[in-house]
mmCIF file with all atom_site columns, C-alpha atoms in Angstrom:
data_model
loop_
_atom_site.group_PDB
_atom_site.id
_atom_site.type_symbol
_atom_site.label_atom_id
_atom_site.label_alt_id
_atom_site.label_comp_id
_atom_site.label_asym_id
_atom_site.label_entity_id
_atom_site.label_seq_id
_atom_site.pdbx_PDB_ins_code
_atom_site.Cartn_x
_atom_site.Cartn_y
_atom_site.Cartn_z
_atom_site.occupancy
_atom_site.B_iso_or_equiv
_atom_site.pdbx_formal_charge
_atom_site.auth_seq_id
_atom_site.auth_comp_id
_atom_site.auth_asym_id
_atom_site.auth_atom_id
_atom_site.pdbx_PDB_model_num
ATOM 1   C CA . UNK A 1 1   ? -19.271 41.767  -97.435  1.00 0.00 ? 1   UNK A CA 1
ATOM 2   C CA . UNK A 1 2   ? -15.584 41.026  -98.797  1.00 0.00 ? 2   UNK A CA 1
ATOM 3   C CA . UNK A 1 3   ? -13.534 38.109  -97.420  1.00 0.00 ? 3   UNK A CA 1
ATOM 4   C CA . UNK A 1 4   ? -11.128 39.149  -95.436  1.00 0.00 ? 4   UNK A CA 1
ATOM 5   C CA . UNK A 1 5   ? -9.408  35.839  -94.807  1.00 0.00 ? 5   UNK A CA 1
ATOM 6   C CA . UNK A 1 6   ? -7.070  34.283  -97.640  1.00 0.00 ? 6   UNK A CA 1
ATOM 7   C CA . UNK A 1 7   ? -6.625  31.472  -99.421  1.00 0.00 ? 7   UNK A CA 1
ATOM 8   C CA . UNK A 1 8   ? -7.118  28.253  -97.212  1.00 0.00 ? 8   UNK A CA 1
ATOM 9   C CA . UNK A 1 9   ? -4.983  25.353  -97.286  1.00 0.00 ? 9   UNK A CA 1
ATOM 10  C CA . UNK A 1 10  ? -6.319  22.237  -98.438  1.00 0.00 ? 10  UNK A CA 1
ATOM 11  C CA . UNK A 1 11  ? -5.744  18.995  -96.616  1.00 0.00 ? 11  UNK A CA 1
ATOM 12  C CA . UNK A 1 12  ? -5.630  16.205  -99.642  1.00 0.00 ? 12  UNK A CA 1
ATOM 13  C CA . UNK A 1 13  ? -5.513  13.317  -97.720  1.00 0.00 ? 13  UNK A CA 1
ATOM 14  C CA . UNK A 1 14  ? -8.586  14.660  -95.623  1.00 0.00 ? 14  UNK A CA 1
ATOM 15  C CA . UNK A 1 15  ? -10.807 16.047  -98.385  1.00 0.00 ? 15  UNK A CA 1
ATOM 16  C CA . UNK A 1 16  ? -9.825  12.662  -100.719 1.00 0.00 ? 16  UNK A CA 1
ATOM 17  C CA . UNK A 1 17  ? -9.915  9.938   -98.174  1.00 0.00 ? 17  UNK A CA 1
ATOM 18  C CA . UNK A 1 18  ? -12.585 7.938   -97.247  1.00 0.00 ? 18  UNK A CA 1
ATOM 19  C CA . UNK A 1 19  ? -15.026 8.492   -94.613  1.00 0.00 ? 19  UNK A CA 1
ATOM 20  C CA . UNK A 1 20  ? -14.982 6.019   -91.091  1.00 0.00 ? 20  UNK A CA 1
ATOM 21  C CA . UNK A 1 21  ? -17.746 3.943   -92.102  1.00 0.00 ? 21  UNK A CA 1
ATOM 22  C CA . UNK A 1 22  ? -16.410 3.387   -95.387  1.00 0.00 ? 22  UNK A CA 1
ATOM 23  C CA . UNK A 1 23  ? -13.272 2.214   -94.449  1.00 0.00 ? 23  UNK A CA 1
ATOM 24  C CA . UNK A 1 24  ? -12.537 -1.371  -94.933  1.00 0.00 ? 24  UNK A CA 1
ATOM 25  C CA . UNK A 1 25  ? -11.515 -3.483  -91.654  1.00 0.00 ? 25  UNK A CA 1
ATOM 26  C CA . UNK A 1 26  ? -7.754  -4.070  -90.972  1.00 0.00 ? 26  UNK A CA 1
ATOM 27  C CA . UNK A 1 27  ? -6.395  -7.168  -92.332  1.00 0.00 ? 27  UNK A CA 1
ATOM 28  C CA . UNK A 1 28  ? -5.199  -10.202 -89.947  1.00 0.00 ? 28  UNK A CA 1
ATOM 29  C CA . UNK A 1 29  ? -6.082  -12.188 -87.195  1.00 0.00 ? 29  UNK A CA 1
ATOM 30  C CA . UNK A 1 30  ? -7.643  -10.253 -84.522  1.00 0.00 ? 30  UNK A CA 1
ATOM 31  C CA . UNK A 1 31  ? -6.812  -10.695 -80.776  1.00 0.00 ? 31  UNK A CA 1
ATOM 32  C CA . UNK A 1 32  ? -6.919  -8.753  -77.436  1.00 0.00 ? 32  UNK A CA 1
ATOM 33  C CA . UNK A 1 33  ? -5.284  -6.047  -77.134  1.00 0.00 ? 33  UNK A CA 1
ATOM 34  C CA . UNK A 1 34  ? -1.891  -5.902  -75.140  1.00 0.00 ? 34  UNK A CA 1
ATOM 35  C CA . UNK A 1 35  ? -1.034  -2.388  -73.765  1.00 0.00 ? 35  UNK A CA 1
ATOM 36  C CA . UNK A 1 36  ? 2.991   -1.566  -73.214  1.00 0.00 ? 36  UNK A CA 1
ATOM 37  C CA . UNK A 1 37  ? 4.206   -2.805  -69.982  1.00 0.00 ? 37  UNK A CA 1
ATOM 38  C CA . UNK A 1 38  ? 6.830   -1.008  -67.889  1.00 0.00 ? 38  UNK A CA 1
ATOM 39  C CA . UNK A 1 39  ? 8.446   -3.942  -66.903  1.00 0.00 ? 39  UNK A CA 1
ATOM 40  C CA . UNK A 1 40  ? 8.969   -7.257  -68.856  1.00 0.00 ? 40  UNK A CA 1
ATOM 41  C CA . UNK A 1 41  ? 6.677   -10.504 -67.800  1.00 0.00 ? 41  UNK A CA 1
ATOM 42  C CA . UNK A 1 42  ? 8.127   -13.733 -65.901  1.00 0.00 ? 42  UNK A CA 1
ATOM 43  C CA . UNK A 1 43  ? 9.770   -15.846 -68.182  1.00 0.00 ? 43  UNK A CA 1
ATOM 44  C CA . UNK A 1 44  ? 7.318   -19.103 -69.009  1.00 0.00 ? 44  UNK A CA 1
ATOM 45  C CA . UNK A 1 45  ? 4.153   -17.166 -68.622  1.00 0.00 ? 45  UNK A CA 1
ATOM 46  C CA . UNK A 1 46  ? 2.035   -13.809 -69.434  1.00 0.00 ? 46  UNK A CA 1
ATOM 47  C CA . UNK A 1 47  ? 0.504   -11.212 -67.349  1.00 0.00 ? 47  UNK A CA 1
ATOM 48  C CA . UNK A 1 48  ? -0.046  -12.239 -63.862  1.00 0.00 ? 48  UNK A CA 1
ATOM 49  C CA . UNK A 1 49  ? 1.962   -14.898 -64.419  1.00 0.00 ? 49  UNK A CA 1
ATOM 50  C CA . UNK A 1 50  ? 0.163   -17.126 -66.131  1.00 0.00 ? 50  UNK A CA 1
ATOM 51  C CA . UNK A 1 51  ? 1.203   -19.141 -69.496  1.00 0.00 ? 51  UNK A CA 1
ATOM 52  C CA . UNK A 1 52  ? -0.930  -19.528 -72.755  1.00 0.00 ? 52  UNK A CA 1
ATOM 53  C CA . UNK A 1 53  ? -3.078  -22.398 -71.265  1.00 0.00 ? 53  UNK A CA 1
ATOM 54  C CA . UNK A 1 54  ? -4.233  -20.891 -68.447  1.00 0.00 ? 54  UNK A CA 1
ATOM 55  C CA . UNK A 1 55  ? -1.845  -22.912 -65.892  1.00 0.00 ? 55  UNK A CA 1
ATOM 56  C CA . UNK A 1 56  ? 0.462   -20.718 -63.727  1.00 0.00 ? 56  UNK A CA 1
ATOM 57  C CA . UNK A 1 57  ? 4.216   -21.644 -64.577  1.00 0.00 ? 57  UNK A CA 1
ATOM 58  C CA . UNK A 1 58  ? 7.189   -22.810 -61.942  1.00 0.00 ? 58  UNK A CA 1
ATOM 59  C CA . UNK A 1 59  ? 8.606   -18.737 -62.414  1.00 0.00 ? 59  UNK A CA 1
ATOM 60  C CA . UNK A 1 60  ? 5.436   -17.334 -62.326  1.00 0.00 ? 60  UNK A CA 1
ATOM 61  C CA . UNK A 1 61  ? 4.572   -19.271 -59.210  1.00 0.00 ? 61  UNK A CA 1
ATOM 62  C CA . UNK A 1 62  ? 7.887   -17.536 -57.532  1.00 0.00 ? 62  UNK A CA 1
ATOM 63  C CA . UNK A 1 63  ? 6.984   -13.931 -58.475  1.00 0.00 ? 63  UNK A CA 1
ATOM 64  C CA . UNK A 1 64  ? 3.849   -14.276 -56.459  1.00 0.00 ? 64  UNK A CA 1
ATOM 65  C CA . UNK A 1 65  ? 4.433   -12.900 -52.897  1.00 0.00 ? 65  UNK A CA 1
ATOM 66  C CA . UNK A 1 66  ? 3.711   -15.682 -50.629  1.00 0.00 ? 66  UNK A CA 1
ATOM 67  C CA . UNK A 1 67  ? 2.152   -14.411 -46.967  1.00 0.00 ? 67  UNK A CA 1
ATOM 68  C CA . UNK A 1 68  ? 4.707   -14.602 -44.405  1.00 0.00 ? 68  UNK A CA 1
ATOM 69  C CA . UNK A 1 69  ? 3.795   -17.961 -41.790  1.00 0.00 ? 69  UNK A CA 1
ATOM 70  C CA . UNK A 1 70  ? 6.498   -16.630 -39.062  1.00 0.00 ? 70  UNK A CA 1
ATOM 71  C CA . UNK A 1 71  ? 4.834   -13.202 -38.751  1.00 0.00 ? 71  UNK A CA 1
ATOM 72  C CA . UNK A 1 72  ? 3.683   -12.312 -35.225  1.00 0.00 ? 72  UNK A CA 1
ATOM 73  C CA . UNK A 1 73  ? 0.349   -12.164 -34.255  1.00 0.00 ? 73  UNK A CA 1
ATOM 74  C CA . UNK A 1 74  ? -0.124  -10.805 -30.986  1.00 0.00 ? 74  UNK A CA 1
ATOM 75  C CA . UNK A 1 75  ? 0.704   -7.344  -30.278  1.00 0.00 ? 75  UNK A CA 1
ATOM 76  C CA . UNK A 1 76  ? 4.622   -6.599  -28.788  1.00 0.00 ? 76  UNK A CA 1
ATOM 77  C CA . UNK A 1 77  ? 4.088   -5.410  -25.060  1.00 0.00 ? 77  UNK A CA 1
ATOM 78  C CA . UNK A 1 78  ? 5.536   -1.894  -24.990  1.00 0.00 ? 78  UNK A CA 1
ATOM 79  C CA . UNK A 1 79  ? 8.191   -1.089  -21.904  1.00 0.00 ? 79  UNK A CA 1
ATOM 80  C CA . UNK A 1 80  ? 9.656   1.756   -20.573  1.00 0.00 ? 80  UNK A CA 1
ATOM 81  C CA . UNK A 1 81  ? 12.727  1.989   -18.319  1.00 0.00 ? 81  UNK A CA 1
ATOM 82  C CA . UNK A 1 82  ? 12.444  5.335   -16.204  1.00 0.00 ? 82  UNK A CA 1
ATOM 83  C CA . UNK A 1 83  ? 14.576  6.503   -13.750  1.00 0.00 ? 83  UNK A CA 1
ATOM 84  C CA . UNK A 1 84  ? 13.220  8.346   -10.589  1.00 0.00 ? 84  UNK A CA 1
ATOM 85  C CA . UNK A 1 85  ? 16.062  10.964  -10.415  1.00 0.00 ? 85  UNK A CA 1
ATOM 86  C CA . UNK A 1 86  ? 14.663  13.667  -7.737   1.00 0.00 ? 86  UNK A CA 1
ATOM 87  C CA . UNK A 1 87  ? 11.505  13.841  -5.331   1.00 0.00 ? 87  UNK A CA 1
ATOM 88  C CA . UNK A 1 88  ? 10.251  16.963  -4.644   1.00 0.00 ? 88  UNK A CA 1
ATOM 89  C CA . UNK A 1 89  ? 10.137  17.154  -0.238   1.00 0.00 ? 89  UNK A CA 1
ATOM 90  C CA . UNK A 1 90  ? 6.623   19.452  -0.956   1.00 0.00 ? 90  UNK A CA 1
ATOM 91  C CA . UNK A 1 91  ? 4.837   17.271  -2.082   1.00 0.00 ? 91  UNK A CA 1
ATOM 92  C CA . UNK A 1 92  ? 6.320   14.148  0.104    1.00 0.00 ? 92  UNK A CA 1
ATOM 93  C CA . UNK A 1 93  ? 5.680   15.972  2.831    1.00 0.00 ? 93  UNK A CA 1
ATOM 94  C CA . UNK A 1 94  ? 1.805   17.062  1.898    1.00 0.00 ? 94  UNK A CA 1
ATOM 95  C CA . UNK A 1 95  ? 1.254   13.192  1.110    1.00 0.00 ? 95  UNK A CA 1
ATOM 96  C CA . UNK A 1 96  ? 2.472   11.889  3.867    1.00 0.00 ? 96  UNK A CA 1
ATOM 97  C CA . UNK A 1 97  ? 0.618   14.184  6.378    1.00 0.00 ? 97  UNK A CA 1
ATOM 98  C CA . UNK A 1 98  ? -2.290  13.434  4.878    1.00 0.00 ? 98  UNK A CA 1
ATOM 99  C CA . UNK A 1 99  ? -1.059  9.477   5.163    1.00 0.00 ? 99  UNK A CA 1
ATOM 100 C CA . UNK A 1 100 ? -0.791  9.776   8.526    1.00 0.00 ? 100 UNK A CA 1
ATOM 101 C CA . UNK A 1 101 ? -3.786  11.493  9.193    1.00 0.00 ? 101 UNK A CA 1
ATOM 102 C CA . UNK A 1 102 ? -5.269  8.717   7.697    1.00 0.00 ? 102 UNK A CA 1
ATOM 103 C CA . UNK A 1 103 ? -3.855  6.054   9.606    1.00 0.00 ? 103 UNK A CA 1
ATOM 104 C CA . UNK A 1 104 ? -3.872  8.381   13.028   1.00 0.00 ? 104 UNK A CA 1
ATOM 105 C CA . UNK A 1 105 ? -8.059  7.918   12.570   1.00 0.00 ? 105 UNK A CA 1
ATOM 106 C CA . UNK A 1 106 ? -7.739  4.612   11.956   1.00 0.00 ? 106 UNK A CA 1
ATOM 107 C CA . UNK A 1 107 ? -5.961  3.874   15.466   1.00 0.00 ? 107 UNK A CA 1
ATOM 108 C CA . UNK A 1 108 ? -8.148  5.725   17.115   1.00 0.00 ? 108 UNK A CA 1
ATOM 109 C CA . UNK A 1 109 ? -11.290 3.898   15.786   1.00 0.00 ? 109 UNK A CA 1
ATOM 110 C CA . UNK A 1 110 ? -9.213  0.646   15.715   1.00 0.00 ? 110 UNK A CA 1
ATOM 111 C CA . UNK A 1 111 ? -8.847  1.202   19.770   1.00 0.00 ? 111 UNK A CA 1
ATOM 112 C CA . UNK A 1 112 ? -12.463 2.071   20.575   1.00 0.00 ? 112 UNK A CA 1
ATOM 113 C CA . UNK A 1 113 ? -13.431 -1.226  18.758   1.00 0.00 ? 113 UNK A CA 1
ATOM 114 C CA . UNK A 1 114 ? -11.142 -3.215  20.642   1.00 0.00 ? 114 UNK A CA 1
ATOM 115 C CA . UNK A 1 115 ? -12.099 -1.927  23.981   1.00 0.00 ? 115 UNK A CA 1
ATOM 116 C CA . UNK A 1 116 ? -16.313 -2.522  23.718   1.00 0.00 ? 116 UNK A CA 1
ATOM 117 C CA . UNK A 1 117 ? -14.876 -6.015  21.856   1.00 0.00 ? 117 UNK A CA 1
ATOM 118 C CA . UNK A 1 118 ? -13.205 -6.759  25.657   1.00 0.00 ? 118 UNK A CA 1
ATOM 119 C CA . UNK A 1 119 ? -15.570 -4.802  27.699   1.00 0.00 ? 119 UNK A CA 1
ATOM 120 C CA . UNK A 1 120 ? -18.786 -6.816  26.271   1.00 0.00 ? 120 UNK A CA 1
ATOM 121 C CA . UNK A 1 121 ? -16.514 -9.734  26.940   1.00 0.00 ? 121 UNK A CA 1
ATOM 122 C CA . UNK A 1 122 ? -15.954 -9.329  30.422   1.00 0.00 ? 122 UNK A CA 1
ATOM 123 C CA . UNK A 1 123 ? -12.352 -8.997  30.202   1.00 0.00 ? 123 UNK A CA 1
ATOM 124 C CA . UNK A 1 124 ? -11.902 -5.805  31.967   1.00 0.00 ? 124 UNK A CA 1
ATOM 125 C CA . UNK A 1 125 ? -14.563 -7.439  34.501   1.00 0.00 ? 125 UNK A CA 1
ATOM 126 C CA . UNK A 1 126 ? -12.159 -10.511 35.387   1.00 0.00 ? 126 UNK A CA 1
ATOM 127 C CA . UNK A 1 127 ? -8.856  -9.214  35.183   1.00 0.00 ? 127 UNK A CA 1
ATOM 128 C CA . UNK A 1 128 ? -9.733  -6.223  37.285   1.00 0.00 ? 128 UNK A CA 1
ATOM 129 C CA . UNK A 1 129 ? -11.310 -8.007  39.973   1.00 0.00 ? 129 UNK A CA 1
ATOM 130 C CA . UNK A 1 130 ? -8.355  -10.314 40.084   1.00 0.00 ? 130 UNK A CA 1
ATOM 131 C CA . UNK A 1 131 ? -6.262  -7.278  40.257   1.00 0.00 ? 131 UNK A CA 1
ATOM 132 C CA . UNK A 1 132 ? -8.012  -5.722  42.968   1.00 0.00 ? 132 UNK A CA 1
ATOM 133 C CA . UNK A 1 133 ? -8.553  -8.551  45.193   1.00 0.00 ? 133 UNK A CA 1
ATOM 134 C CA . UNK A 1 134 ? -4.276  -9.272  44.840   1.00 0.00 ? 134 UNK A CA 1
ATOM 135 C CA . UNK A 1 135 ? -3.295  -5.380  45.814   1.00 0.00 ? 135 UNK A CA 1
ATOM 136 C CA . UNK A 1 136 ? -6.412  -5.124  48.047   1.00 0.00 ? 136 UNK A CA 1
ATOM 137 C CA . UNK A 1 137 ? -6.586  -5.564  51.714   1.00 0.00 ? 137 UNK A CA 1
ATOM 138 C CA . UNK A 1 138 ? -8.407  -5.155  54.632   1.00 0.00 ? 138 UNK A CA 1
ATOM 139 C CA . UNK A 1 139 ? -8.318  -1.116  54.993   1.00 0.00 ? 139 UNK A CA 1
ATOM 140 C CA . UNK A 1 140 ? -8.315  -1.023  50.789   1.00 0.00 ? 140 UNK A CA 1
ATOM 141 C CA . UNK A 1 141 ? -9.843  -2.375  47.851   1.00 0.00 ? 141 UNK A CA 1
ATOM 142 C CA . UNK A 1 142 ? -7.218  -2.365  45.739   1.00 0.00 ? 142 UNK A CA 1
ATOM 143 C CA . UNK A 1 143 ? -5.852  -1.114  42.208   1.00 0.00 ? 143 UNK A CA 1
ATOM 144 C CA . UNK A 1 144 ? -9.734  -0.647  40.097   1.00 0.00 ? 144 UNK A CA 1
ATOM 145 C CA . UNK A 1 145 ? -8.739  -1.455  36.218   1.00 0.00 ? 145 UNK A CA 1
ATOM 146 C CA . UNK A 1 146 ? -11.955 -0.499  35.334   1.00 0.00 ? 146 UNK A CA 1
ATOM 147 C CA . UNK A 1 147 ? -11.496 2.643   35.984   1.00 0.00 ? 147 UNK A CA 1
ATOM 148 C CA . UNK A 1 148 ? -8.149  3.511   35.075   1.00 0.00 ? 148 UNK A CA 1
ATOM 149 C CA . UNK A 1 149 ? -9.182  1.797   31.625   1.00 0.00 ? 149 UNK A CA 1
ATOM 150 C CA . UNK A 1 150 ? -12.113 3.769   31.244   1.00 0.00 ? 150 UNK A CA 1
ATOM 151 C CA . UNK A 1 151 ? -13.221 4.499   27.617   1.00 0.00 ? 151 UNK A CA 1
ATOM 152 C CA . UNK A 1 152 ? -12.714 8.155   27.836   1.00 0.00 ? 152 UNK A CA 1
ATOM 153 C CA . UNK A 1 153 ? -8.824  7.601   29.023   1.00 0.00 ? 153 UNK A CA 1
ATOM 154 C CA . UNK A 1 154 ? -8.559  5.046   26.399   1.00 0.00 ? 154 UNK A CA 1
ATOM 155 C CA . UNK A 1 155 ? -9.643  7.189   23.588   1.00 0.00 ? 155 UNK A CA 1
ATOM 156 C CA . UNK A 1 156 ? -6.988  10.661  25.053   1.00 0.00 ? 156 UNK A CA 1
ATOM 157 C CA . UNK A 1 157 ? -4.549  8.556   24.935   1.00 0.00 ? 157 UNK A CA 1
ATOM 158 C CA . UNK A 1 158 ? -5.019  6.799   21.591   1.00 0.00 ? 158 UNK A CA 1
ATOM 159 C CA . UNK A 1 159 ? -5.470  10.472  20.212   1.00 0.00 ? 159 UNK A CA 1
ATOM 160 C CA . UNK A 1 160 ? -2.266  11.533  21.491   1.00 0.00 ? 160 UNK A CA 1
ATOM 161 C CA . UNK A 1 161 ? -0.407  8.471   20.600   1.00 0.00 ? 161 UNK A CA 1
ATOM 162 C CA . UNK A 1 162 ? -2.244  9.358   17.038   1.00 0.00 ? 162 UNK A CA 1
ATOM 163 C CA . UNK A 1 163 ? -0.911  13.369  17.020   1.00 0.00 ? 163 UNK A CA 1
ATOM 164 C CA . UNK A 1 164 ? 2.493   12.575  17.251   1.00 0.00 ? 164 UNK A CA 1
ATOM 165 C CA . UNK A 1 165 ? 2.981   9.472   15.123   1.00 0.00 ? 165 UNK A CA 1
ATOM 166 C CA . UNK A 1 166 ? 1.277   12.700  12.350   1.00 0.00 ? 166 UNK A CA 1
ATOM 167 C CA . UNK A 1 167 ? 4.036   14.552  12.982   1.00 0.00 ? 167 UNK A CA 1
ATOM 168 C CA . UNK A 1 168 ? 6.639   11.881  13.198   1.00 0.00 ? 168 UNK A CA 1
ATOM 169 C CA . UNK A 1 169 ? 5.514   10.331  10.236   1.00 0.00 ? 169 UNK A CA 1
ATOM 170 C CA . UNK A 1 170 ? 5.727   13.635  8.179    1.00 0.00 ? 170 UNK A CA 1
ATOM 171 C CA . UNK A 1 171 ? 8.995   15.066  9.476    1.00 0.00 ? 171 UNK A CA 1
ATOM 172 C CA . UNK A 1 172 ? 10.993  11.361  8.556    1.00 0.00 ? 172 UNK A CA 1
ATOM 173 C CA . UNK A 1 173 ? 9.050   11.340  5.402    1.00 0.00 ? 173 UNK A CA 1
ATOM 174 C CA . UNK A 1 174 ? 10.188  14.874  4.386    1.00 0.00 ? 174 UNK A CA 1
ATOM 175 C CA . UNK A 1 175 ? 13.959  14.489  5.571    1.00 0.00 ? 175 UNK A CA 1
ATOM 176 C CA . UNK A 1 176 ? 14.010  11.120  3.623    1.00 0.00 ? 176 UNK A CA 1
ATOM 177 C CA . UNK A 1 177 ? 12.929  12.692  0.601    1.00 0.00 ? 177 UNK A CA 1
ATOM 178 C CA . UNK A 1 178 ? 16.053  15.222  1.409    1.00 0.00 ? 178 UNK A CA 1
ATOM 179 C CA . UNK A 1 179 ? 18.280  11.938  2.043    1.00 0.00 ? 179 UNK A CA 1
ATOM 180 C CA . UNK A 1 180 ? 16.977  10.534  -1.202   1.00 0.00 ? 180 UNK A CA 1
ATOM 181 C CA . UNK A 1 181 ? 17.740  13.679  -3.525   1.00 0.00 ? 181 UNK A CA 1
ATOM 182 C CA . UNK A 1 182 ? 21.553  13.626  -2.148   1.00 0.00 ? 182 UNK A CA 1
ATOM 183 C CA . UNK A 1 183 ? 21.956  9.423   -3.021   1.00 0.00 ? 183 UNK A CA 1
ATOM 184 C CA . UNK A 1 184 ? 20.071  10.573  -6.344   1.00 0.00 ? 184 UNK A CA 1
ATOM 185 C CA . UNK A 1 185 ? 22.580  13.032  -7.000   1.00 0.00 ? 185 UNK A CA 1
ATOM 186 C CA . UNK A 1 186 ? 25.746  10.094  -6.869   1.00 0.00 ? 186 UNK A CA 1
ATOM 187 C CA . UNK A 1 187 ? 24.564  7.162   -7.937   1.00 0.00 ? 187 UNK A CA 1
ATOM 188 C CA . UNK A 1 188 ? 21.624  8.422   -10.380  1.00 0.00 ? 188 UNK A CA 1
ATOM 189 C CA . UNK A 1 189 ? 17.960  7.394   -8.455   1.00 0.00 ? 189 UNK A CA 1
ATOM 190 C CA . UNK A 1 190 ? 15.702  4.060   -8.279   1.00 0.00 ? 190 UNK A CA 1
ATOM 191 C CA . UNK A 1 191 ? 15.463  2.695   -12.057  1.00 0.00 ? 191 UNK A CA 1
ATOM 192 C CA . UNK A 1 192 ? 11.830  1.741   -12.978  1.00 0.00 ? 192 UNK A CA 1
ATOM 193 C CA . UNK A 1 193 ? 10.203  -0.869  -15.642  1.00 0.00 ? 193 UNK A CA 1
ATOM 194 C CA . UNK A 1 194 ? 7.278   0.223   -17.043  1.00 0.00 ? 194 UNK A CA 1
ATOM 195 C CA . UNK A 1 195 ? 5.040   -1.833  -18.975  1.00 0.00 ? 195 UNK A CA 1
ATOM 196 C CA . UNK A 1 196 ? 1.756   -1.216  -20.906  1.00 0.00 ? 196 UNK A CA 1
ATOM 197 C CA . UNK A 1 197 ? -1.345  -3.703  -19.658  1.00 0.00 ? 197 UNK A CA 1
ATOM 198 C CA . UNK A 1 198 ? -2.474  -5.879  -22.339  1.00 0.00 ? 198 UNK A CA 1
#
């Protein structure tokens, strides 16, 4: 085969030089080594602020950030301030049938706890036979409360003292969510102050 390549350059300082482990070791006092720093050390001290000895200096002391003793330690309470600038009359009126409903029930049951509360106390008893014996006379016997305060009378008219507080409750409620849009319109709605719970 010919050679195809020509003449090679040759590197005299790499083909006359000694080899790494014949070198001979640097002269001089050896020491750590120090790389480049970006920005120059405190004055009166080394890296980290230290000085030759090993004791920290007064300007090496000052470039040390110190932790802050008036930081706050509990967390900050976060607050809102809303503004309630429309209610919808839907949904006032859906809550506040339901409201009443609620409360209607309540009267009724309220009322036919009160009346076996008297009746077991003999309060019906008394009063009605006072009652009869001052209206009675010789060809009556007089006005009978028991009777006309019968359970059953009690609990019809409860009911209908229930159906139209339902409906009185829910019409006011729904025109005073009407009333409340209009004031909302001038003067801008109820202003809230909301707060998280800690």
């Amino acid at each position: 085969m010919t050679e195809t390549r020509g003449p090679q350059p040759q590197y005299e300082g790499y083909a006359t030089g000694p080899l790494p482990g014949e070198r001979e070791p640097a002269s001089g006092p050896a020491g750590p080594y120090h790389p480049p720093q970006a920005y120059p050390s405190p004055v009166g001290g080394t890296q980290g602020g230290e000085t030759q000895g090993g004791a920290r200096g007064a300007d090496g002391a000052q470039a040390t950030r110190l932790p802050r003793t008036g930081a706050r330690t509990t967390p900050r309470t976060r607050k809102a301030r809303l503004r309630v600038s429309k209610a919808d009359p839907w949904s006032v009126m859906k809550v506040s049938f339901l409201l009443s409903i609620a409360l209607g029930i309540c009267t009724v049951v309220a009322a036919a706890v009160l009346w076996m509360v008297m009746d077991a106390m003999g309060v019906f008893e008394t009063v009605g036979g006072t009652i009869s014996e001052a209206t009675g006379s010789t060809e009556s016997s007089g006005f009978d409360l028991q009777s006309f305060l019968s359970l059953p009378r009690v609990l019809i008219f409860t009911s209908v003292i229930a159906v139209i507080d339902v409906v009185l409750a829910t019409a006011l409620a729904t025109l005073g969510s009407f009333i409340y849009n209009l004031s909302a319109g001038f003067v801008g709605g109820v202003e809230l102050t909301l707060a998280e719970d800690e």
